[in-house]
Amino acid sequence: FREGDKIEADYRGRGKFYPGKISRDRGDDTYDIDYDDGERETRVSKRLIRKKDRSRSRSRSPRGGGRLREGDKIEADYRGRGRFYPGKIDRDRRDGTYDIA
């Protein structure tokens, strides 16, 4: 990773990834992160960081069929605010929207 890279990091190692950017490369496989919501974290291990996937498509299914289906495990942008949370398709409303549990 390089300073300025847009990433998602597992905040405090608790299992939820949040968007942000690399603010400092410590040179020892740890990085300082500035999260999009204003939080900051220092010395985050490389294993807790992933590149932000710009190719992610709303219509791509984990099964590769091109359409999301009830029961699919997904990450959804909660209320369109740029924060992705894990969930599962509970209901396909057949109009391009889904209920997430």
PDB file of N, CA and C in Angstrom:
ATOM      1  N   PHE A   1       0.840  -1.185   0.000  1.00  0.00           N
ATOM      2  CA  PHE A   1       0.000   0.000   0.000  1.00  0.00           C
ATOM      3  C   PHE A   1       0.883   1.246   0.000  1.00  0.00           C
ATOM      4  N   ARG A   2       0.315   2.341  -0.515  1.00  0.00           N
ATOM      5  CA  ARG A   2       1.037   3.610  -0.542  1.00  0.00           C
ATOM      6  C   ARG A   2       0.199   4.689   0.129  1.00  0.00           C
ATOM      7  N   GLU A   3       0.862   5.709   0.620  1.00  0.00           N
ATOM      8  CA  GLU A   3       0.148   6.834   1.214  1.00  0.00           C
ATOM      9  C   GLU A   3      -0.801   7.418   0.173  1.00  0.00           C
ATOM     10  N   GLY A   4      -2.039   7.667   0.594  1.00  0.00           N
ATOM     11  CA  GLY A   4      -3.054   8.196  -0.307  1.00  0.00           C
ATOM     12  C   GLY A   4      -3.950   7.136  -0.912  1.00  0.00           C
ATOM     13  N   ASP A   5      -3.559   5.847  -0.836  1.00  0.00           N
ATOM     14  CA  ASP A   5      -4.397   4.770  -1.383  1.00  0.00           C
ATOM     15  C   ASP A   5      -5.747   4.735  -0.685  1.00  0.00           C
ATOM     16  N   LYS A   6      -6.808   4.583  -1.476  1.00  0.00           N
ATOM     17  CA  LYS A   6      -8.145   4.388  -0.920  1.00  0.00           C
ATOM     18  C   LYS A   6      -8.282   2.914  -0.571  1.00  0.00           C
ATOM     19  N   ILE A   7      -8.696   2.663   0.663  1.00  0.00           N
ATOM     20  CA  ILE A   7      -8.724   1.293   1.180  1.00  0.00           C
ATOM     21  C   ILE A   7      -9.984   1.070   2.011  1.00  0.00           C
ATOM     22  N   GLU A   8     -10.133  -0.144   2.470  1.00  0.00           N
ATOM     23  CA  GLU A   8     -11.087  -0.491   3.511  1.00  0.00           C
ATOM     24  C   GLU A   8     -10.281  -1.208   4.575  1.00  0.00           C
ATOM     25  N   ALA A   9     -10.499  -0.843   5.828  1.00  0.00           N
ATOM     26  CA  ALA A   9      -9.729  -1.456   6.909  1.00  0.00           C
ATOM     27  C   ALA A   9     -10.666  -1.964   7.999  1.00  0.00           C
ATOM     28  N   ASP A  10     -10.235  -3.030   8.627  1.00  0.00           N
ATOM     29  CA  ASP A  10     -10.967  -3.650   9.730  1.00  0.00           C
ATOM     30  C   ASP A  10     -10.697  -2.808  10.978  1.00  0.00           C
ATOM     31  N   TYR A  11     -11.619  -1.900  11.286  1.00  0.00           N
ATOM     32  CA  TYR A  11     -11.436  -0.943  12.377  1.00  0.00           C
ATOM     33  C   TYR A  11     -11.259  -1.653  13.712  1.00  0.00           C
ATOM     34  N   ARG A  12     -10.118  -1.428  14.322  1.00  0.00           N
ATOM     35  CA  ARG A  12      -9.739  -2.011  15.609  1.00  0.00           C
ATOM     36  C   ARG A  12      -9.784  -3.542  15.627  1.00  0.00           C
ATOM     37  N   GLY A  13      -9.737  -4.164  14.420  1.00  0.00           N
ATOM     38  CA  GLY A  13      -9.699  -5.619  14.319  1.00  0.00           C
ATOM     39  C   GLY A  13     -10.977  -6.308  14.767  1.00  0.00           C
ATOM     40  N   ARG A  14     -12.099  -5.613  14.664  1.00  0.00           N
ATOM     41  CA  ARG A  14     -13.374  -6.148  15.162  1.00  0.00           C
ATOM     42  C   ARG A  14     -14.216  -6.840  14.096  1.00  0.00           C
ATOM     43  N   GLY A  15     -13.702  -6.935  12.870  1.00  0.00           N
ATOM     44  CA  GLY A  15     -14.413  -7.687  11.844  1.00  0.00           C
ATOM     45  C   GLY A  15     -15.265  -6.874  10.894  1.00  0.00           C
ATOM     46  N   LYS A  16     -15.345  -5.558  11.077  1.00  0.00           N
ATOM     47  CA  LYS A  16     -16.108  -4.710  10.150  1.00  0.00           C
ATOM     48  C   LYS A  16     -15.137  -3.787   9.426  1.00  0.00           C
ATOM     49  N   PHE A  17     -15.266  -3.769   8.107  1.00  0.00           N
ATOM     50  CA  PHE A  17     -14.388  -2.948   7.283  1.00  0.00           C
ATOM     51  C   PHE A  17     -15.049  -1.610   6.976  1.00  0.00           C
ATOM     52  N   TYR A  18     -14.259  -0.546   7.084  1.00  0.00           N
ATOM     53  CA  TYR A  18     -14.739   0.809   6.826  1.00  0.00           C
ATOM     54  C   TYR A  18     -13.825   1.486   5.806  1.00  0.00           C
ATOM     55  N   PRO A  19     -14.394   2.351   4.964  1.00  0.00           N
ATOM     56  CA  PRO A  19     -13.587   3.026   3.943  1.00  0.00           C
ATOM     57  C   PRO A  19     -12.699   4.119   4.540  1.00  0.00           C
ATOM     58  N   GLY A  20     -11.552   4.286   3.919  1.00  0.00           N
ATOM     59  CA  GLY A  20     -10.629   5.327   4.342  1.00  0.00           C
ATOM     60  C   GLY A  20      -9.466   5.416   3.389  1.00  0.00           C
ATOM     61  N   LYS A  21      -8.378   6.028   3.847  1.00  0.00           N
ATOM     62  CA  LYS A  21      -7.178   6.095   3.011  1.00  0.00           C
ATOM     63  C   LYS A  21      -5.949   5.969   3.893  1.00  0.00           C
ATOM     64  N   ILE A  22      -4.873   5.504   3.269  1.00  0.00           N
ATOM     65  CA  ILE A  22      -3.596   5.373   3.956  1.00  0.00           C
ATOM     66  C   ILE A  22      -3.030   6.779   4.149  1.00  0.00           C
ATOM     67  N   SER A  23      -2.798   7.173   5.396  1.00  0.00           N
ATOM     68  CA  SER A  23      -2.216   8.490   5.644  1.00  0.00           C
ATOM     69  C   SER A  23      -0.706   8.408   5.894  1.00  0.00           C
ATOM     70  N   ARG A  24      -0.232   7.217   6.322  1.00  0.00           N
ATOM     71  CA  ARG A  24       1.203   7.056   6.561  1.00  0.00           C
ATOM     72  C   ARG A  24       1.596   5.590   6.471  1.00  0.00           C
ATOM     73  N   ASP A  25       2.682   5.340   5.756  1.00  0.00           N
ATOM     74  CA  ASP A  25       3.294   4.014   5.688  1.00  0.00           C
ATOM     75  C   ASP A  25       4.402   3.994   6.732  1.00  0.00           C
ATOM     76  N   ARG A  26       4.260   3.150   7.745  1.00  0.00           N
ATOM     77  CA  ARG A  26       5.235   3.097   8.841  1.00  0.00           C
ATOM     78  C   ARG A  26       6.492   2.312   8.465  1.00  0.00           C
ATOM     79  N   GLY A  27       6.470   1.604   7.314  1.00  0.00           N
ATOM     80  CA  GLY A  27       7.647   0.885   6.857  1.00  0.00           C
ATOM     81  C   GLY A  27       7.855  -0.472   7.506  1.00  0.00           C
ATOM     82  N   ASP A  28       6.918  -0.893   8.359  1.00  0.00           N
ATOM     83  CA  ASP A  28       7.035  -2.184   9.039  1.00  0.00           C
ATOM     84  C   ASP A  28       5.768  -3.022   8.846  1.00  0.00           C
ATOM     85  N   ASP A  29       5.126  -2.841   7.678  1.00  0.00           N
ATOM     86  CA  ASP A  29       3.860  -3.509   7.353  1.00  0.00           C
ATOM     87  C   ASP A  29       2.715  -3.062   8.246  1.00  0.00           C
ATOM     88  N   THR A  30       2.826  -1.852   8.822  1.00  0.00           N
ATOM     89  CA  THR A  30       1.695  -1.214   9.491  1.00  0.00           C
ATOM     90  C   THR A  30       1.498   0.163   8.878  1.00  0.00           C
ATOM     91  N   TYR A  31       0.256   0.652   8.986  1.00  0.00           N
ATOM     92  CA  TYR A  31      -0.117   1.899   8.339  1.00  0.00           C
ATOM     93  C   TYR A  31      -1.025   2.712   9.246  1.00  0.00           C
ATOM     94  N   ASP A  32      -0.977   4.029   9.074  1.00  0.00           N
ATOM     95  CA  ASP A  32      -1.945   4.897   9.727  1.00  0.00           C
ATOM     96  C   ASP A  32      -3.083   5.110   8.736  1.00  0.00           C
ATOM     97  N   ILE A  33      -4.307   5.090   9.250  1.00  0.00           N
ATOM     98  CA  ILE A  33      -5.503   5.193   8.409  1.00  0.00           C
ATOM     99  C   ILE A  33      -6.315   6.414   8.813  1.00  0.00           C
ATOM    100  N   ASP A  34      -6.762   7.187   7.832  1.00  0.00           N
ATOM    101  CA  ASP A  34      -7.769   8.232   8.028  1.00  0.00           C
ATOM    102  C   ASP A  34      -9.057   7.698   7.439  1.00  0.00           C
ATOM    103  N   TYR A  35     -10.031   7.400   8.283  1.00  0.00           N
ATOM    104  CA  TYR A  35     -11.308   6.864   7.819  1.00  0.00           C
ATOM    105  C   TYR A  35     -12.188   7.981   7.280  1.00  0.00           C
ATOM    106  N   ASP A  36     -13.062   7.618   6.345  1.00  0.00           N
ATOM    107  CA  ASP A  36     -13.946   8.594   5.713  1.00  0.00           C
ATOM    108  C   ASP A  36     -14.885   9.271   6.708  1.00  0.00           C
ATOM    109  N   ASP A  37     -15.185   8.604   7.821  1.00  0.00           N
ATOM    110  CA  ASP A  37     -16.106   9.177   8.814  1.00  0.00           C
ATOM    111  C   ASP A  37     -15.394  10.092   9.813  1.00  0.00           C
ATOM    112  N   GLY A  38     -14.069  10.316   9.627  1.00  0.00           N
ATOM    113  CA  GLY A  38     -13.326  11.220  10.493  1.00  0.00           C
ATOM    114  C   GLY A  38     -12.486  10.526  11.547  1.00  0.00           C
ATOM    115  N   GLU A  39     -12.725   9.251  11.774  1.00  0.00           N
ATOM    116  CA  GLU A  39     -11.914   8.493  12.736  1.00  0.00           C
ATOM    117  C   GLU A  39     -10.506   8.304  12.175  1.00  0.00           C
ATOM    118  N   ARG A  40      -9.564   8.074  13.063  1.00  0.00           N
ATOM    119  CA  ARG A  40      -8.182   7.790  12.681  1.00  0.00           C
ATOM    120  C   ARG A  40      -7.708   6.589  13.471  1.00  0.00           C
ATOM    121  N   GLU A  41      -6.773   5.863  12.875  1.00  0.00           N
ATOM    122  CA  GLU A  41      -6.197   4.713  13.559  1.00  0.00           C
ATOM    123  C   GLU A  41      -4.725   4.629  13.160  1.00  0.00           C
ATOM    124  N   THR A  42      -3.863   4.272  14.107  1.00  0.00           N
ATOM    125  CA  THR A  42      -2.429   4.181  13.818  1.00  0.00           C
ATOM    126  C   THR A  42      -1.948   2.746  13.928  1.00  0.00           C
ATOM    127  N   ARG A  43      -0.878   2.479  13.192  1.00  0.00           N
ATOM    128  CA  ARG A  43      -0.206   1.177  13.213  1.00  0.00           C
ATOM    129  C   ARG A  43      -1.151  -0.001  12.944  1.00  0.00           C
ATOM    130  N   VAL A  44      -1.959   0.132  11.898  1.00  0.00           N
ATOM    131  CA  VAL A  44      -2.870  -0.938  11.498  1.00  0.00           C
ATOM    132  C   VAL A  44      -2.092  -1.960  10.675  1.00  0.00           C
ATOM    133  N   SER A  45      -2.190  -3.219  11.057  1.00  0.00           N
ATOM    134  CA  SER A  45      -1.479  -4.286  10.363  1.00  0.00           C
ATOM    135  C   SER A  45      -1.967  -4.422   8.915  1.00  0.00           C
ATOM    136  N   LYS A  46      -1.040  -4.730   8.038  1.00  0.00           N
ATOM    137  CA  LYS A  46      -1.344  -4.926   6.618  1.00  0.00           C
ATOM    138  C   LYS A  46      -2.443  -5.967   6.411  1.00  0.00           C
ATOM    139  N   ARG A  47      -2.506  -6.981   7.267  1.00  0.00           N
ATOM    140  CA  ARG A  47      -3.508  -8.045   7.115  1.00  0.00           C
ATOM    141  C   ARG A  47      -4.938  -7.568   7.392  1.00  0.00           C
ATOM    142  N   LEU A  48      -5.084  -6.375   8.005  1.00  0.00           N
ATOM    143  CA  LEU A  48      -6.414  -5.831   8.305  1.00  0.00           C
ATOM    144  C   LEU A  48      -6.868  -4.793   7.275  1.00  0.00           C
ATOM    145  N   ILE A  49      -6.107  -4.675   6.181  1.00  0.00           N
ATOM    146  CA  ILE A  49      -6.391  -3.663   5.163  1.00  0.00           C
ATOM    147  C   ILE A  49      -6.595  -4.339   3.814  1.00  0.00           C
ATOM    148  N   ARG A  50      -7.573  -3.841   3.060  1.00  0.00           N
ATOM    149  CA  ARG A  50      -7.759  -4.315   1.687  1.00  0.00           C
ATOM    150  C   ARG A  50      -7.986  -3.108   0.782  1.00  0.00           C
ATOM    151  N   LYS A  51      -7.533  -3.258  -0.465  1.00  0.00           N
ATOM    152  CA  LYS A  51      -7.752  -2.209  -1.468  1.00  0.00           C
ATOM    153  C   LYS A  51      -9.235  -2.026  -1.672  1.00  0.00           C
ATOM    154  N   LYS A  52      -9.652  -0.793  -1.838  1.00  0.00           N
ATOM    155  CA  LYS A  52     -11.054  -0.529  -2.119  1.00  0.00           C
ATOM    156  C   LYS A  52     -11.344  -1.017  -3.530  1.00  0.00           C
ATOM    157  N   ASP A  53     -12.346  -1.879  -3.665  1.00  0.00           N
ATOM    158  CA  ASP A  53     -12.679  -2.501  -4.950  1.00  0.00           C
ATOM    159  C   ASP A  53     -13.577  -1.571  -5.750  1.00  0.00           C
ATOM    160  N   ARG A  54     -12.992  -0.885  -6.717  1.00  0.00           N
ATOM    161  CA  ARG A  54     -13.764   0.052  -7.539  1.00  0.00           C
ATOM    162  C   ARG A  54     -14.616  -0.657  -8.586  1.00  0.00           C
ATOM    163  N   SER A  55     -14.334  -1.945  -8.822  1.00  0.00           N
ATOM    164  CA  SER A  55     -15.089  -2.670  -9.846  1.00  0.00           C
ATOM    165  C   SER A  55     -16.327  -3.337  -9.276  1.00  0.00           C
ATOM    166  N   ARG A  56     -16.582  -3.134  -7.991  1.00  0.00           N
ATOM    167  CA  ARG A  56     -17.725  -3.767  -7.352  1.00  0.00           C
ATOM    168  C   ARG A  56     -19.017  -3.283  -8.016  1.00  0.00           C
ATOM    169  N   SER A  57     -19.840  -4.204  -8.385  1.00  0.00           N
ATOM    170  CA  SER A  57     -21.088  -3.881  -9.073  1.00  0.00           C
ATOM    171  C   SER A  57     -22.268  -4.268  -8.210  1.00  0.00           C
ATOM    172  N   ARG A  58     -23.288  -3.444  -8.201  1.00  0.00           N
ATOM    173  CA  ARG A  58     -24.474  -3.754  -7.414  1.00  0.00           C
ATOM    174  C   ARG A  58     -25.208  -4.975  -7.934  1.00  0.00           C
ATOM    175  N   SER A  59     -25.048  -5.276  -9.204  1.00  0.00           N
ATOM    176  CA  SER A  59     -25.825  -6.371  -9.785  1.00  0.00           C
ATOM    177  C   SER A  59     -25.045  -7.675  -9.896  1.00  0.00           C
ATOM    178  N   ARG A  60     -23.811  -7.697  -9.401  1.00  0.00           N
ATOM    179  CA  ARG A  60     -23.003  -8.907  -9.523  1.00  0.00           C
ATOM    180  C   ARG A  60     -23.287  -9.844  -8.353  1.00  0.00           C
ATOM    181  N   SER A  61     -23.564 -11.079  -8.653  1.00  0.00           N
ATOM    182  CA  SER A  61     -23.880 -12.069  -7.635  1.00  0.00           C
ATOM    183  C   SER A  61     -22.633 -12.806  -7.190  1.00  0.00           C
ATOM    184  N   PRO A  62     -22.561 -13.184  -5.919  1.00  0.00           N
ATOM    185  CA  PRO A  62     -21.429 -13.991  -5.481  1.00  0.00           C
ATOM    186  C   PRO A  62     -21.392 -15.343  -6.177  1.00  0.00           C
ATOM    187  N   ARG A  63     -22.525 -15.791  -6.679  1.00  0.00           N
ATOM    188  CA  ARG A  63     -22.581 -17.071  -7.398  1.00  0.00           C
ATOM    189  C   ARG A  63     -22.176 -16.917  -8.857  1.00  0.00           C
ATOM    190  N   GLY A  64     -21.962 -15.686  -9.296  1.00  0.00           N
ATOM    191  CA  GLY A  64     -21.505 -15.452 -10.656  1.00  0.00           C
ATOM    192  C   GLY A  64     -22.612 -15.422 -11.681  1.00  0.00           C
ATOM    193  N   GLY A  65     -23.858 -15.461 -11.254  1.00  0.00           N
ATOM    194  CA  GLY A  65     -24.973 -15.473 -12.190  1.00  0.00           C
ATOM    195  C   GLY A  65     -25.383 -14.101 -12.674  1.00  0.00           C
ATOM    196  N   GLY A  66     -24.779 -13.037 -12.127  1.00  0.00           N
ATOM    197  CA  GLY A  66     -25.099 -11.699 -12.572  1.00  0.00           C
ATOM    198  C   GLY A  66     -26.302 -11.096 -11.876  1.00  0.00           C
ATOM    199  N   ARG A  67     -27.007 -11.844 -11.068  1.00  0.00           N
ATOM    200  CA  ARG A  67     -28.174 -11.322 -10.361  1.00  0.00           C
ATOM    201  C   ARG A  67     -28.114 -11.776  -8.904  1.00  0.00           C
ATOM    202  N   LEU A  68     -28.450 -10.864  -8.020  1.00  0.00           N
ATOM    203  CA  LEU A  68     -28.504 -11.220  -6.609  1.00  0.00           C
ATOM    204  C   LEU A  68     -29.743 -12.057  -6.348  1.00  0.00           C
ATOM    205  N   ARG A  69     -29.606 -12.989  -5.412  1.00  0.00           N
ATOM    206  CA  ARG A  69     -30.724 -13.884  -5.087  1.00  0.00           C
ATOM    207  C   ARG A  69     -30.948 -13.913  -3.593  1.00  0.00           C
ATOM    208  N   GLU A  70     -32.163 -14.245  -3.188  1.00  0.00           N
ATOM    209  CA  GLU A  70     -32.466 -14.399  -1.773  1.00  0.00           C
ATOM    210  C   GLU A  70     -31.511 -15.422  -1.179  1.00  0.00           C
ATOM    211  N   GLY A  71     -30.948 -15.094  -0.021  1.00  0.00           N
ATOM    212  CA  GLY A  71     -29.995 -15.973   0.636  1.00  0.00           C
ATOM    213  C   GLY A  71     -28.541 -15.630   0.356  1.00  0.00           C
ATOM    214  N   ASP A  72     -28.254 -14.820  -0.689  1.00  0.00           N
ATOM    215  CA  ASP A  72     -26.876 -14.432  -0.991  1.00  0.00           C
ATOM    216  C   ASP A  72     -26.298 -13.601   0.153  1.00  0.00           C
ATOM    217  N   LYS A  73     -25.047 -13.897   0.521  1.00  0.00           N
ATOM    218  CA  LYS A  73     -24.331 -13.074   1.490  1.00  0.00           C
ATOM    219  C   LYS A  73     -23.719 -11.916   0.725  1.00  0.00           C
ATOM    220  N   ILE A  74     -23.890 -10.709   1.244  1.00  0.00           N
ATOM    221  CA  ILE A  74     -23.452  -9.508   0.541  1.00  0.00           C
ATOM    222  C   ILE A  74     -22.848  -8.506   1.525  1.00  0.00           C
ATOM    223  N   GLU A  75     -22.319  -7.425   0.982  1.00  0.00           N
ATOM    224  CA  GLU A  75     -21.993  -6.232   1.746  1.00  0.00           C
ATOM    225  C   GLU A  75     -22.806  -5.120   1.113  1.00  0.00           C
ATOM    226  N   ALA A  76     -23.545  -4.373   1.931  1.00  0.00           N
ATOM    227  CA  ALA A  76     -24.423  -3.332   1.409  1.00  0.00           C
ATOM    228  C   ALA A  76     -24.019  -1.967   1.949  1.00  0.00           C
ATOM    229  N   ASP A  77     -24.187  -0.955   1.111  1.00  0.00           N
ATOM    230  CA  ASP A  77     -23.905   0.431   1.472  1.00  0.00           C
ATOM    231  C   ASP A  77     -25.118   0.952   2.249  1.00  0.00           C
ATOM    232  N   TYR A  78     -25.003   0.963   3.570  1.00  0.00           N
ATOM    233  CA  TYR A  78     -26.117   1.334   4.442  1.00  0.00           C
ATOM    234  C   TYR A  78     -26.534   2.782   4.213  1.00  0.00           C
ATOM    235  N   ARG A  79     -27.755   2.963   3.782  1.00  0.00           N
ATOM    236  CA  ARG A  79     -28.362   4.273   3.526  1.00  0.00           C
ATOM    237  C   ARG A  79     -27.564   5.134   2.546  1.00  0.00           C
ATOM    238  N   GLY A  80     -26.727   4.499   1.715  1.00  0.00           N
ATOM    239  CA  GLY A  80     -25.990   5.228   0.686  1.00  0.00           C
ATOM    240  C   GLY A  80     -24.939   6.173   1.219  1.00  0.00           C
ATOM    241  N   ARG A  81     -24.443   5.924   2.427  1.00  0.00           N
ATOM    242  CA  ARG A  81     -23.490   6.836   3.060  1.00  0.00           C
ATOM    243  C   ARG A  81     -22.040   6.387   2.921  1.00  0.00           C
ATOM    244  N   GLY A  82     -21.794   5.341   2.118  1.00  0.00           N
ATOM    245  CA  GLY A  82     -20.422   4.901   1.890  1.00  0.00           C
ATOM    246  C   GLY A  82     -19.889   3.928   2.913  1.00  0.00           C
ATOM    247  N   ARG A  83     -20.727   3.474   3.823  1.00  0.00           N
ATOM    248  CA  ARG A  83     -20.318   2.481   4.811  1.00  0.00           C
ATOM    249  C   ARG A  83     -20.946   1.152   4.447  1.00  0.00           C
ATOM    250  N   PHE A  84     -20.100   0.162   4.212  1.00  0.00           N
ATOM    251  CA  PHE A  84     -20.573  -1.159   3.820  1.00  0.00           C
ATOM    252  C   PHE A  84     -20.609  -2.082   5.026  1.00  0.00           C
ATOM    253  N   TYR A  85     -21.717  -2.808   5.156  1.00  0.00           N
ATOM    254  CA  TYR A  85     -21.901  -3.749   6.252  1.00  0.00           C
ATOM    255  C   TYR A  85     -22.288  -5.107   5.686  1.00  0.00           C
ATOM    256  N   PRO A  86     -21.851  -6.189   6.342  1.00  0.00           N
ATOM    257  CA  PRO A  86     -22.232  -7.524   5.870  1.00  0.00           C
ATOM    258  C   PRO A  86     -23.708  -7.791   6.130  1.00  0.00           C
ATOM    259  N   GLY A  87     -24.304  -8.565   5.252  1.00  0.00           N
ATOM    260  CA  GLY A  87     -25.704  -8.932   5.413  1.00  0.00           C
ATOM    261  C   GLY A  87     -26.066 -10.073   4.494  1.00  0.00           C
ATOM    262  N   LYS A  88     -27.348 -10.322   4.392  1.00  0.00           N
ATOM    263  CA  LYS A  88     -27.850 -11.401   3.551  1.00  0.00           C
ATOM    264  C   LYS A  88     -29.132 -10.909   2.876  1.00  0.00           C
ATOM    265  N   ILE A  89     -29.300 -11.261   1.588  1.00  0.00           N
ATOM    266  CA  ILE A  89     -30.523 -10.889   0.872  1.00  0.00           C
ATOM    267  C   ILE A  89     -31.682 -11.654   1.502  1.00  0.00           C
ATOM    268  N   ASP A  90     -32.603 -10.920   2.102  1.00  0.00           N
ATOM    269  CA  ASP A  90     -33.759 -11.526   2.746  1.00  0.00           C
ATOM    270  C   ASP A  90     -34.936 -11.623   1.774  1.00  0.00           C
ATOM    271  N   ARG A  91     -35.065 -10.603   0.908  1.00  0.00           N
ATOM    272  CA  ARG A  91     -36.182 -10.581  -0.042  1.00  0.00           C
ATOM    273  C   ARG A  91     -35.786  -9.815  -1.301  1.00  0.00           C
ATOM    274  N   ASP A  92     -36.066 -10.389  -2.445  1.00  0.00           N
ATOM    275  CA  ASP A  92     -35.887  -9.724  -3.739  1.00  0.00           C
ATOM    276  C   ASP A  92     -37.221  -9.105  -4.099  1.00  0.00           C
ATOM    277  N   ARG A  93     -37.280  -7.787  -4.156  1.00  0.00           N
ATOM    278  CA  ARG A  93     -38.544  -7.090  -4.444  1.00  0.00           C
ATOM    279  C   ARG A  93     -38.844  -7.035  -5.946  1.00  0.00           C
ATOM    280  N   ARG A  94     -37.958  -7.589  -6.746  1.00  0.00           N
ATOM    281  CA  ARG A  94     -38.130  -7.708  -8.198  1.00  0.00           C
ATOM    282  C   ARG A  94     -38.181  -6.377  -8.945  1.00  0.00           C
ATOM    283  N   ASP A  95     -37.708  -5.309  -8.288  1.00  0.00           N
ATOM    284  CA  ASP A  95     -37.654  -4.001  -8.948  1.00  0.00           C
ATOM    285  C   ASP A  95     -36.235  -3.417  -8.862  1.00  0.00           C
ATOM    286  N   GLY A  96     -35.255  -4.316  -8.579  1.00  0.00           N
ATOM    287  CA  GLY A  96     -33.883  -3.879  -8.446  1.00  0.00           C
ATOM    288  C   GLY A  96     -33.509  -3.499  -7.020  1.00  0.00           C
ATOM    289  N   THR A  97     -34.452  -3.650  -6.083  1.00  0.00           N
ATOM    290  CA  THR A  97     -34.170  -3.401  -4.678  1.00  0.00           C
ATOM    291  C   THR A  97     -34.343  -4.677  -3.872  1.00  0.00           C
ATOM    292  N   TYR A  98     -33.705  -4.686  -2.702  1.00  0.00           N
ATOM    293  CA  TYR A  98     -33.697  -5.891  -1.883  1.00  0.00           C
ATOM    294  C   TYR A  98     -33.875  -5.522  -0.415  1.00  0.00           C
ATOM    295  N   ASP A  99     -34.448  -6.434   0.344  1.00  0.00           N
ATOM    296  CA  ASP A  99     -34.464  -6.333   1.802  1.00  0.00           C
ATOM    297  C   ASP A  99     -33.247  -7.088   2.293  1.00  0.00           C
ATOM    298  N   ILE A 100     -32.494  -6.458   3.201  1.00  0.00           N
ATOM    299  CA  ILE A 100     -31.257  -7.034   3.721  1.00  0.00           C
ATOM    300  C   ILE A 100     -31.446  -7.338   5.203  1.00  0.00           C
ATOM    301  N   ALA A 101     -31.014  -8.532   5.593  1.00  0.00           N
ATOM    302  CA  ALA A 101     -31.083  -8.907   7.021  1.00  0.00           C
ATOM    303  C   ALA A 101     -29.676  -8.942   7.579  1.00  0.00           C
TER     304      ALA A 101
END
